[in-house]
Amino acid sequence: MNPDVQADLKDLDTTLSSIEAVADVPALRQEIEELSEQAGRPDLWDDVDAAQQITSRLAYAQGDLRRLEDLRRRLDDVPVLYELAEDEGDQSATADADAERAKLRQEIASLEVRTLLSGEYDQREALVTIRAEAGGVDAADFAEMLLRMYLRWAERHGYGTDVYDTSYAEEAGIKSATFAVHAPYAFGTLSVEAGTHRLVRISPFDNQGRRQTSFAGVEVAPVVESSDHVEIDEKDLRVDVFRASGPGGQGVNTTDSAVRLTHIPTGIVVACQNERSQLQNKASAMTVLQAKLLERRRQEERALMDQFKDSGSSWGNQMRNYVLHPYQQVKDLRNGHEVNNPSSVLDGEIDDFVEAGIRWRKQNEAG
């Protein structure tokens, strides 16, 4: 076998072994065994919330173990592929082995990023809110482009999503939208997307075809779990009900089922209109409000820690430029990662940006 190939395989083996150590595979197997036993109890669904947590965590743990075992098996098979190719003098078989090695390097690198997610809430599912900011109708259109981008990203990974509320703008696009991403480590992964996104393009809404700059903000919060104790006093809430509607004023239903909650002490406002029932919409809105309050608490704790550092965190500031004219480029302003294919990024191919953001954040924290 080529010495360079041997060195590369050894490097991959070292990296994967480190990931396996961090994941603690024996402990992961033990957790799966215990969760499987709990999931098999006949009284499991007597407590629906607890049952959902158990089955969800079991599915996540099984997925993690399956991914690690699959990577290990494939990595162990690669030397055999090279040996067979050399014995038979088959160039196409060598090319296949090279392709598998390159694919493994990419997948192991992506999994390695997961080991950098060690924050208190990083394992949680994520609640994402997108808001149009400066830029008028272009900003509303850009906000809708970002919404599609994240939903396409989740779809590419097979992650479930629930859009809780969408507030449509009058001419085009959206004023805001809130959705959940149901996947392990969704919060830790998407938290590096929080901040102000900037779009530069020839405006499709300008009759004179002038270049327009617009902005949209992204907020990411961890989904609340029963252990978080985010208490909300009813007297601190204002509850408004209204008729849900879609683009162009078309009625989603004919009853006042949509719910808007205002948390008076903080001024946080959330709404939900995706369910037919007012009670269901209020429950979903409460979930969103609790998540936003939890994220507010997390940010306050971080701000307190930042007071003891030389400089505070600026992750929530302007973080990415999307330039469609006069050239094609998407660039992260924090770590310099860039690509020259905005259409692929806006179609959900953001993994490289997310991974670069996580690595940058970890280095920033270490510094």
Short mmCIF file of N, CA and C in Angstrom, two decimals, residues 122-239:
data_model
loop_
_atom_site.label_atom_id
_atom_site.label_comp_id
_atom_site.label_asym_id
_atom_site.label_seq_id
_atom_site.Cartn_x
_atom_site.Cartn_y
_atom_site.Cartn_z
N ASP A 122 -26.21 22.06 24.53
CA ASP A 122 -25.88 21.73 23.13
C ASP A 122 -26.58 20.48 22.61
N GLN A 123 -26.90 19.53 23.49
CA GLN A 123 -27.53 18.30 23.04
C GLN A 123 -29.02 18.49 22.69
N ARG A 124 -29.57 19.64 23.04
CA ARG A 124 -31.01 19.86 22.89
C ARG A 124 -31.44 20.03 21.43
N GLU A 125 -32.75 19.87 21.24
CA GLU A 125 -33.35 20.28 19.98
C GLU A 125 -33.34 21.81 19.94
N ALA A 126 -33.58 22.37 18.76
CA ALA A 126 -33.44 23.82 18.60
C ALA A 126 -34.75 24.49 18.23
N LEU A 127 -34.89 25.72 18.70
CA LEU A 127 -36.01 26.57 18.32
C LEU A 127 -35.41 27.79 17.62
N VAL A 128 -35.76 27.99 16.36
CA VAL A 128 -35.15 29.04 15.54
C VAL A 128 -36.19 30.09 15.17
N THR A 129 -35.83 31.35 15.33
CA THR A 129 -36.69 32.45 14.91
C THR A 129 -35.93 33.31 13.91
N ILE A 130 -36.57 33.62 12.80
CA ILE A 130 -35.98 34.47 11.76
C ILE A 130 -36.83 35.72 11.64
N ARG A 131 -36.19 36.89 11.61
CA ARG A 131 -36.92 38.16 11.51
C ARG A 131 -36.33 39.02 10.40
N ALA A 132 -37.21 39.64 9.62
CA ALA A 132 -36.76 40.63 8.65
C ALA A 132 -36.31 41.88 9.42
N GLU A 133 -35.18 42.44 9.01
CA GLU A 133 -34.68 43.65 9.66
C GLU A 133 -34.65 44.79 8.64
N ALA A 134 -33.60 45.56 8.58
CA ALA A 134 -33.56 46.71 7.67
C ALA A 134 -33.55 46.25 6.22
N GLY A 135 -34.29 46.99 5.36
CA GLY A 135 -34.28 46.65 3.95
C GLY A 135 -35.65 46.51 3.32
N GLY A 136 -36.71 46.79 4.07
CA GLY A 136 -38.04 46.77 3.51
C GLY A 136 -38.46 45.43 2.94
N VAL A 137 -39.05 45.48 1.74
CA VAL A 137 -39.57 44.25 1.15
C VAL A 137 -38.45 43.27 0.83
N ASP A 138 -37.26 43.79 0.49
CA ASP A 138 -36.12 42.89 0.23
C ASP A 138 -35.74 42.12 1.49
N ALA A 139 -35.82 42.78 2.65
CA ALA A 139 -35.48 42.11 3.91
C ALA A 139 -36.50 41.02 4.22
N ALA A 140 -37.78 41.29 3.95
CA ALA A 140 -38.82 40.29 4.17
C ALA A 140 -38.61 39.09 3.24
N ASP A 141 -38.24 39.37 2.00
CA ASP A 141 -37.97 38.29 1.04
C ASP A 141 -36.74 37.50 1.48
N PHE A 142 -35.71 38.20 1.97
CA PHE A 142 -34.48 37.55 2.45
C PHE A 142 -34.78 36.66 3.65
N ALA A 143 -35.64 37.14 4.56
CA ALA A 143 -36.02 36.33 5.73
C ALA A 143 -36.66 35.03 5.28
N GLU A 144 -37.52 35.10 4.25
CA GLU A 144 -38.15 33.88 3.74
C GLU A 144 -37.13 32.97 3.07
N MET A 145 -36.12 33.55 2.42
CA MET A 145 -35.04 32.76 1.81
C MET A 145 -34.26 31.99 2.89
N LEU A 146 -34.01 32.66 4.02
CA LEU A 146 -33.30 32.00 5.12
C LEU A 146 -34.14 30.90 5.74
N LEU A 147 -35.45 31.16 5.87
CA LEU A 147 -36.35 30.13 6.40
C LEU A 147 -36.27 28.88 5.52
N ARG A 148 -36.35 29.05 4.22
CA ARG A 148 -36.27 27.92 3.30
C ARG A 148 -34.90 27.24 3.42
N MET A 149 -33.83 28.05 3.55
CA MET A 149 -32.49 27.49 3.66
C MET A 149 -32.36 26.53 4.84
N TYR A 150 -32.84 26.96 6.01
CA TYR A 150 -32.73 26.11 7.20
C TYR A 150 -33.65 24.89 7.13
N LEU A 151 -34.84 25.08 6.59
CA LEU A 151 -35.75 23.93 6.46
C LEU A 151 -35.18 22.92 5.46
N ARG A 152 -34.55 23.41 4.38
CA ARG A 152 -33.93 22.50 3.41
C ARG A 152 -32.74 21.79 4.05
N TRP A 153 -31.97 22.51 4.88
CA TRP A 153 -30.83 21.89 5.59
C TRP A 153 -31.33 20.76 6.47
N ALA A 154 -32.38 21.01 7.22
CA ALA A 154 -32.94 19.98 8.09
C ALA A 154 -33.45 18.80 7.26
N GLU A 155 -34.11 19.09 6.15
CA GLU A 155 -34.63 18.04 5.28
C GLU A 155 -33.50 17.18 4.73
N ARG A 156 -32.39 17.80 4.34
CA ARG A 156 -31.24 17.07 3.81
C ARG A 156 -30.70 16.07 4.83
N HIS A 157 -30.80 16.43 6.11
CA HIS A 157 -30.29 15.56 7.17
C HIS A 157 -31.34 14.61 7.73
N GLY A 158 -32.56 14.73 7.24
CA GLY A 158 -33.62 13.87 7.75
C GLY A 158 -34.13 14.29 9.12
N TYR A 159 -33.95 15.58 9.48
CA TYR A 159 -34.41 16.09 10.76
C TYR A 159 -35.86 16.55 10.64
N GLY A 160 -36.67 16.23 11.64
CA GLY A 160 -38.04 16.71 11.65
C GLY A 160 -38.10 18.18 12.02
N THR A 161 -39.08 18.90 11.48
CA THR A 161 -39.25 20.31 11.80
C THR A 161 -40.74 20.60 12.03
N ASP A 162 -41.02 21.60 12.85
CA ASP A 162 -42.37 22.09 13.07
C ASP A 162 -42.33 23.61 12.98
N VAL A 163 -43.06 24.18 12.03
CA VAL A 163 -43.15 25.64 11.93
C VAL A 163 -44.31 26.09 12.81
N TYR A 164 -43.99 26.81 13.88
CA TYR A 164 -45.01 27.21 14.85
C TYR A 164 -45.77 28.46 14.41
N ASP A 165 -45.06 29.38 13.77
CA ASP A 165 -45.73 30.64 13.43
C ASP A 165 -45.00 31.30 12.27
N THR A 166 -45.75 31.83 11.33
CA THR A 166 -45.19 32.60 10.22
C THR A 166 -46.02 33.86 10.06
N SER A 167 -45.35 35.00 10.15
CA SER A 167 -46.02 36.29 9.96
C SER A 167 -45.62 36.81 8.58
N TYR A 168 -46.56 36.82 7.65
CA TYR A 168 -46.26 37.18 6.27
C TYR A 168 -46.23 38.70 6.09
N ALA A 169 -45.30 39.16 5.26
CA ALA A 169 -45.23 40.58 4.92
C ALA A 169 -46.29 40.91 3.87
N GLU A 170 -46.59 42.18 3.70
CA GLU A 170 -47.69 42.58 2.82
C GLU A 170 -47.38 42.32 1.35
N GLU A 171 -46.18 42.70 0.89
CA GLU A 171 -45.87 42.59 -0.54
C GLU A 171 -45.26 41.25 -0.89
N ALA A 172 -44.27 40.82 -0.11
CA ALA A 172 -43.59 39.55 -0.38
C ALA A 172 -42.80 39.16 0.86
N GLY A 173 -42.50 37.86 0.98
CA GLY A 173 -41.66 37.40 2.08
C GLY A 173 -42.39 37.33 3.41
N ILE A 174 -41.60 37.32 4.48
CA ILE A 174 -42.16 37.19 5.82
C ILE A 174 -41.58 38.25 6.76
N LYS A 175 -42.38 38.63 7.73
CA LYS A 175 -41.88 39.50 8.79
C LYS A 175 -41.06 38.67 9.78
N SER A 176 -41.58 37.47 10.09
CA SER A 176 -40.89 36.59 11.03
C SER A 176 -41.43 35.17 10.91
N ALA A 177 -40.68 34.23 11.42
CA ALA A 177 -41.12 32.84 11.47
C ALA A 177 -40.38 32.14 12.60
N THR A 178 -41.05 31.21 13.24
CA THR A 178 -40.45 30.42 14.32
C THR A 178 -40.69 28.95 14.04
N PHE A 179 -39.63 28.16 14.12
CA PHE A 179 -39.76 26.72 13.87
C PHE A 179 -38.81 25.95 14.78
N ALA A 180 -39.16 24.69 15.01
CA ALA A 180 -38.34 23.79 15.82
C ALA A 180 -37.64 22.79 14.92
N VAL A 181 -36.42 22.41 15.30
CA VAL A 181 -35.67 21.36 14.62
C VAL A 181 -35.52 20.21 15.60
N HIS A 182 -36.11 19.07 15.28
CA HIS A 182 -36.12 17.92 16.17
C HIS A 182 -34.96 16.98 15.81
N ALA A 183 -33.83 17.22 16.44
CA ALA A 183 -32.65 16.39 16.19
C ALA A 183 -31.69 16.55 17.37
N PRO A 184 -30.93 15.52 17.69
CA PRO A 184 -29.94 15.65 18.76
C PRO A 184 -28.89 16.68 18.37
N TYR A 185 -28.49 17.50 19.31
CA TYR A 185 -27.47 18.52 19.12
C TYR A 185 -27.89 19.61 18.13
N ALA A 186 -29.18 19.72 17.86
CA ALA A 186 -29.63 20.76 16.92
C ALA A 186 -29.32 22.14 17.46
N PHE A 187 -29.49 22.34 18.77
CA PHE A 187 -29.19 23.67 19.33
C PHE A 187 -27.70 23.97 19.24
N GLY A 188 -26.86 23.03 19.70
CA GLY A 188 -25.42 23.26 19.65
C GLY A 188 -24.94 23.52 18.24
N THR A 189 -25.54 22.81 17.29
CA THR A 189 -25.15 22.95 15.89
C THR A 189 -25.58 24.28 15.31
N LEU A 190 -26.86 24.62 15.49
CA LEU A 190 -27.40 25.82 14.85
C LEU A 190 -27.13 27.10 15.64
N SER A 191 -26.67 26.98 16.87
CA SER A 191 -26.45 28.19 17.68
C SER A 191 -25.41 29.11 17.03
N VAL A 192 -24.49 28.54 16.22
CA VAL A 192 -23.50 29.40 15.56
C VAL A 192 -24.09 30.16 14.38
N GLU A 193 -25.37 29.88 14.05
CA GLU A 193 -26.04 30.60 12.98
C GLU A 193 -26.73 31.87 13.49
N ALA A 194 -26.76 32.03 14.82
CA ALA A 194 -27.44 33.19 15.39
C ALA A 194 -26.69 34.47 15.05
N GLY A 195 -27.45 35.51 14.74
CA GLY A 195 -26.83 36.80 14.42
C GLY A 195 -27.54 37.45 13.24
N THR A 196 -26.90 38.47 12.70
CA THR A 196 -27.47 39.22 11.58
C THR A 196 -26.86 38.74 10.26
N HIS A 197 -27.73 38.37 9.33
CA HIS A 197 -27.32 37.94 8.00
C HIS A 197 -27.59 39.09 7.02
N ARG A 198 -26.66 39.30 6.07
CA ARG A 198 -26.75 40.45 5.16
C ARG A 198 -26.76 39.98 3.72
N LEU A 199 -27.72 40.48 2.94
CA LEU A 199 -27.86 40.11 1.53
C LEU A 199 -27.62 41.33 0.65
N VAL A 200 -26.78 41.15 -0.37
CA VAL A 200 -26.53 42.20 -1.37
C VAL A 200 -26.89 41.61 -2.74
N ARG A 201 -27.81 42.28 -3.45
CA ARG A 201 -28.26 41.77 -4.75
C ARG A 201 -28.97 42.89 -5.53
N ILE A 202 -29.22 42.60 -6.81
CA ILE A 202 -30.10 43.48 -7.58
C ILE A 202 -31.52 43.17 -7.14
N SER A 203 -32.21 44.16 -6.61
CA SER A 203 -33.52 43.93 -6.03
C SER A 203 -34.55 43.55 -7.10
N PRO A 204 -35.24 42.43 -6.93
CA PRO A 204 -36.32 42.07 -7.87
C PRO A 204 -37.56 42.93 -7.66
N PHE A 205 -37.52 43.76 -6.61
CA PHE A 205 -38.67 44.61 -6.30
C PHE A 205 -38.42 46.07 -6.67
N ASP A 206 -37.26 46.35 -7.30
CA ASP A 206 -36.90 47.71 -7.71
C ASP A 206 -37.07 47.82 -9.22
N ASN A 207 -37.97 48.68 -9.65
CA ASN A 207 -38.23 48.82 -11.09
C ASN A 207 -37.02 49.30 -11.87
N GLN A 208 -36.09 49.98 -11.17
CA GLN A 208 -34.90 50.50 -11.84
C GLN A 208 -33.72 49.53 -11.75
N GLY A 209 -33.96 48.36 -11.16
CA GLY A 209 -32.91 47.33 -11.12
C GLY A 209 -31.68 47.74 -10.34
N ARG A 210 -31.88 48.45 -9.25
CA ARG A 210 -30.73 48.90 -8.45
C ARG A 210 -30.31 47.84 -7.43
N ARG A 211 -29.05 47.95 -7.02
CA ARG A 211 -28.55 47.02 -6.01
C ARG A 211 -29.10 47.40 -4.65
N GLN A 212 -29.49 46.39 -3.89
CA GLN A 212 -30.12 46.62 -2.59
C GLN A 212 -29.43 45.78 -1.52
N THR A 213 -29.21 46.36 -0.36
CA THR A 213 -28.67 45.63 0.79
C THR A 213 -29.78 45.46 1.82
N SER A 214 -29.97 44.24 2.28
CA SER A 214 -31.02 43.99 3.27
C SER A 214 -30.49 43.06 4.35
N PHE A 215 -31.20 43.04 5.48
CA PHE A 215 -30.74 42.30 6.64
C PHE A 215 -31.86 41.45 7.23
N ALA A 216 -31.46 40.31 7.80
CA ALA A 216 -32.40 39.45 8.53
C ALA A 216 -31.67 38.91 9.76
N GLY A 217 -32.41 38.79 10.85
CA GLY A 217 -31.82 38.30 12.09
C GLY A 217 -32.24 36.88 12.38
N VAL A 218 -31.32 36.10 12.92
CA VAL A 218 -31.59 34.71 13.29
C VAL A 218 -31.35 34.54 14.78
N GLU A 219 -32.34 34.01 15.49
CA GLU A 219 -32.21 33.68 16.91
C GLU A 219 -32.34 32.17 17.06
N VAL A 220 -31.53 31.59 17.94
CA VAL A 220 -31.59 30.15 18.18
C VAL A 220 -31.64 29.90 19.68
N ALA A 221 -32.61 29.10 20.11
CA ALA A 221 -32.78 28.79 21.53
C ALA A 221 -32.89 27.28 21.72
N PRO A 222 -32.45 26.78 22.89
CA PRO A 222 -32.62 25.35 23.16
C PRO A 222 -34.06 25.04 23.56
N VAL A 223 -34.58 23.93 23.09
CA VAL A 223 -35.93 23.52 23.47
C VAL A 223 -35.94 23.16 24.95
N VAL A 224 -36.96 23.61 25.65
CA VAL A 224 -37.05 23.42 27.09
C VAL A 224 -37.39 21.98 27.44
N GLU A 225 -36.74 21.46 28.46
CA GLU A 225 -37.07 20.14 28.99
C GLU A 225 -37.67 20.29 30.38
N SER A 226 -38.27 19.23 30.88
CA SER A 226 -38.99 19.30 32.15
C SER A 226 -38.08 19.65 33.32
N SER A 227 -36.78 19.41 33.16
CA SER A 227 -35.83 19.67 34.26
C SER A 227 -35.36 21.12 34.32
N ASP A 228 -35.81 21.97 33.39
CA ASP A 228 -35.27 23.32 33.30
C ASP A 228 -35.88 24.29 34.31
N HIS A 229 -37.08 24.02 34.78
CA HIS A 229 -37.75 24.87 35.76
C HIS A 229 -37.85 26.32 35.30
N VAL A 230 -38.33 26.51 34.08
CA VAL A 230 -38.60 27.86 33.58
C VAL A 230 -40.02 28.21 34.00
N GLU A 231 -40.14 28.92 35.10
CA GLU A 231 -41.46 29.20 35.65
C GLU A 231 -42.01 30.50 35.05
N ILE A 232 -43.26 30.47 34.66
CA ILE A 232 -43.92 31.66 34.11
C ILE A 232 -45.20 31.88 34.90
N ASP A 233 -45.25 33.01 35.57
CA ASP A 233 -46.43 33.35 36.35
C ASP A 233 -47.53 33.82 35.40
N GLU A 234 -48.73 33.29 35.56
CA GLU A 234 -49.85 33.64 34.68
C GLU A 234 -50.12 35.15 34.68
N LYS A 235 -49.88 35.81 35.81
CA LYS A 235 -50.17 37.25 35.87
C LYS A 235 -49.15 38.06 35.06
N ASP A 236 -48.05 37.40 34.68
CA ASP A 236 -47.04 38.07 33.85
C ASP A 236 -47.32 37.87 32.36
N LEU A 237 -48.41 37.21 32.04
CA LEU A 237 -48.74 36.90 30.65
C LEU A 237 -49.96 37.67 30.16
N ARG A 238 -49.88 38.16 28.92
CA ARG A 238 -51.08 38.65 28.26
C ARG A 238 -51.37 37.70 27.10
N VAL A 239 -52.57 37.17 27.06
CA VAL A 239 -52.94 36.18 26.04
C VAL A 239 -53.93 36.82 25.08
#
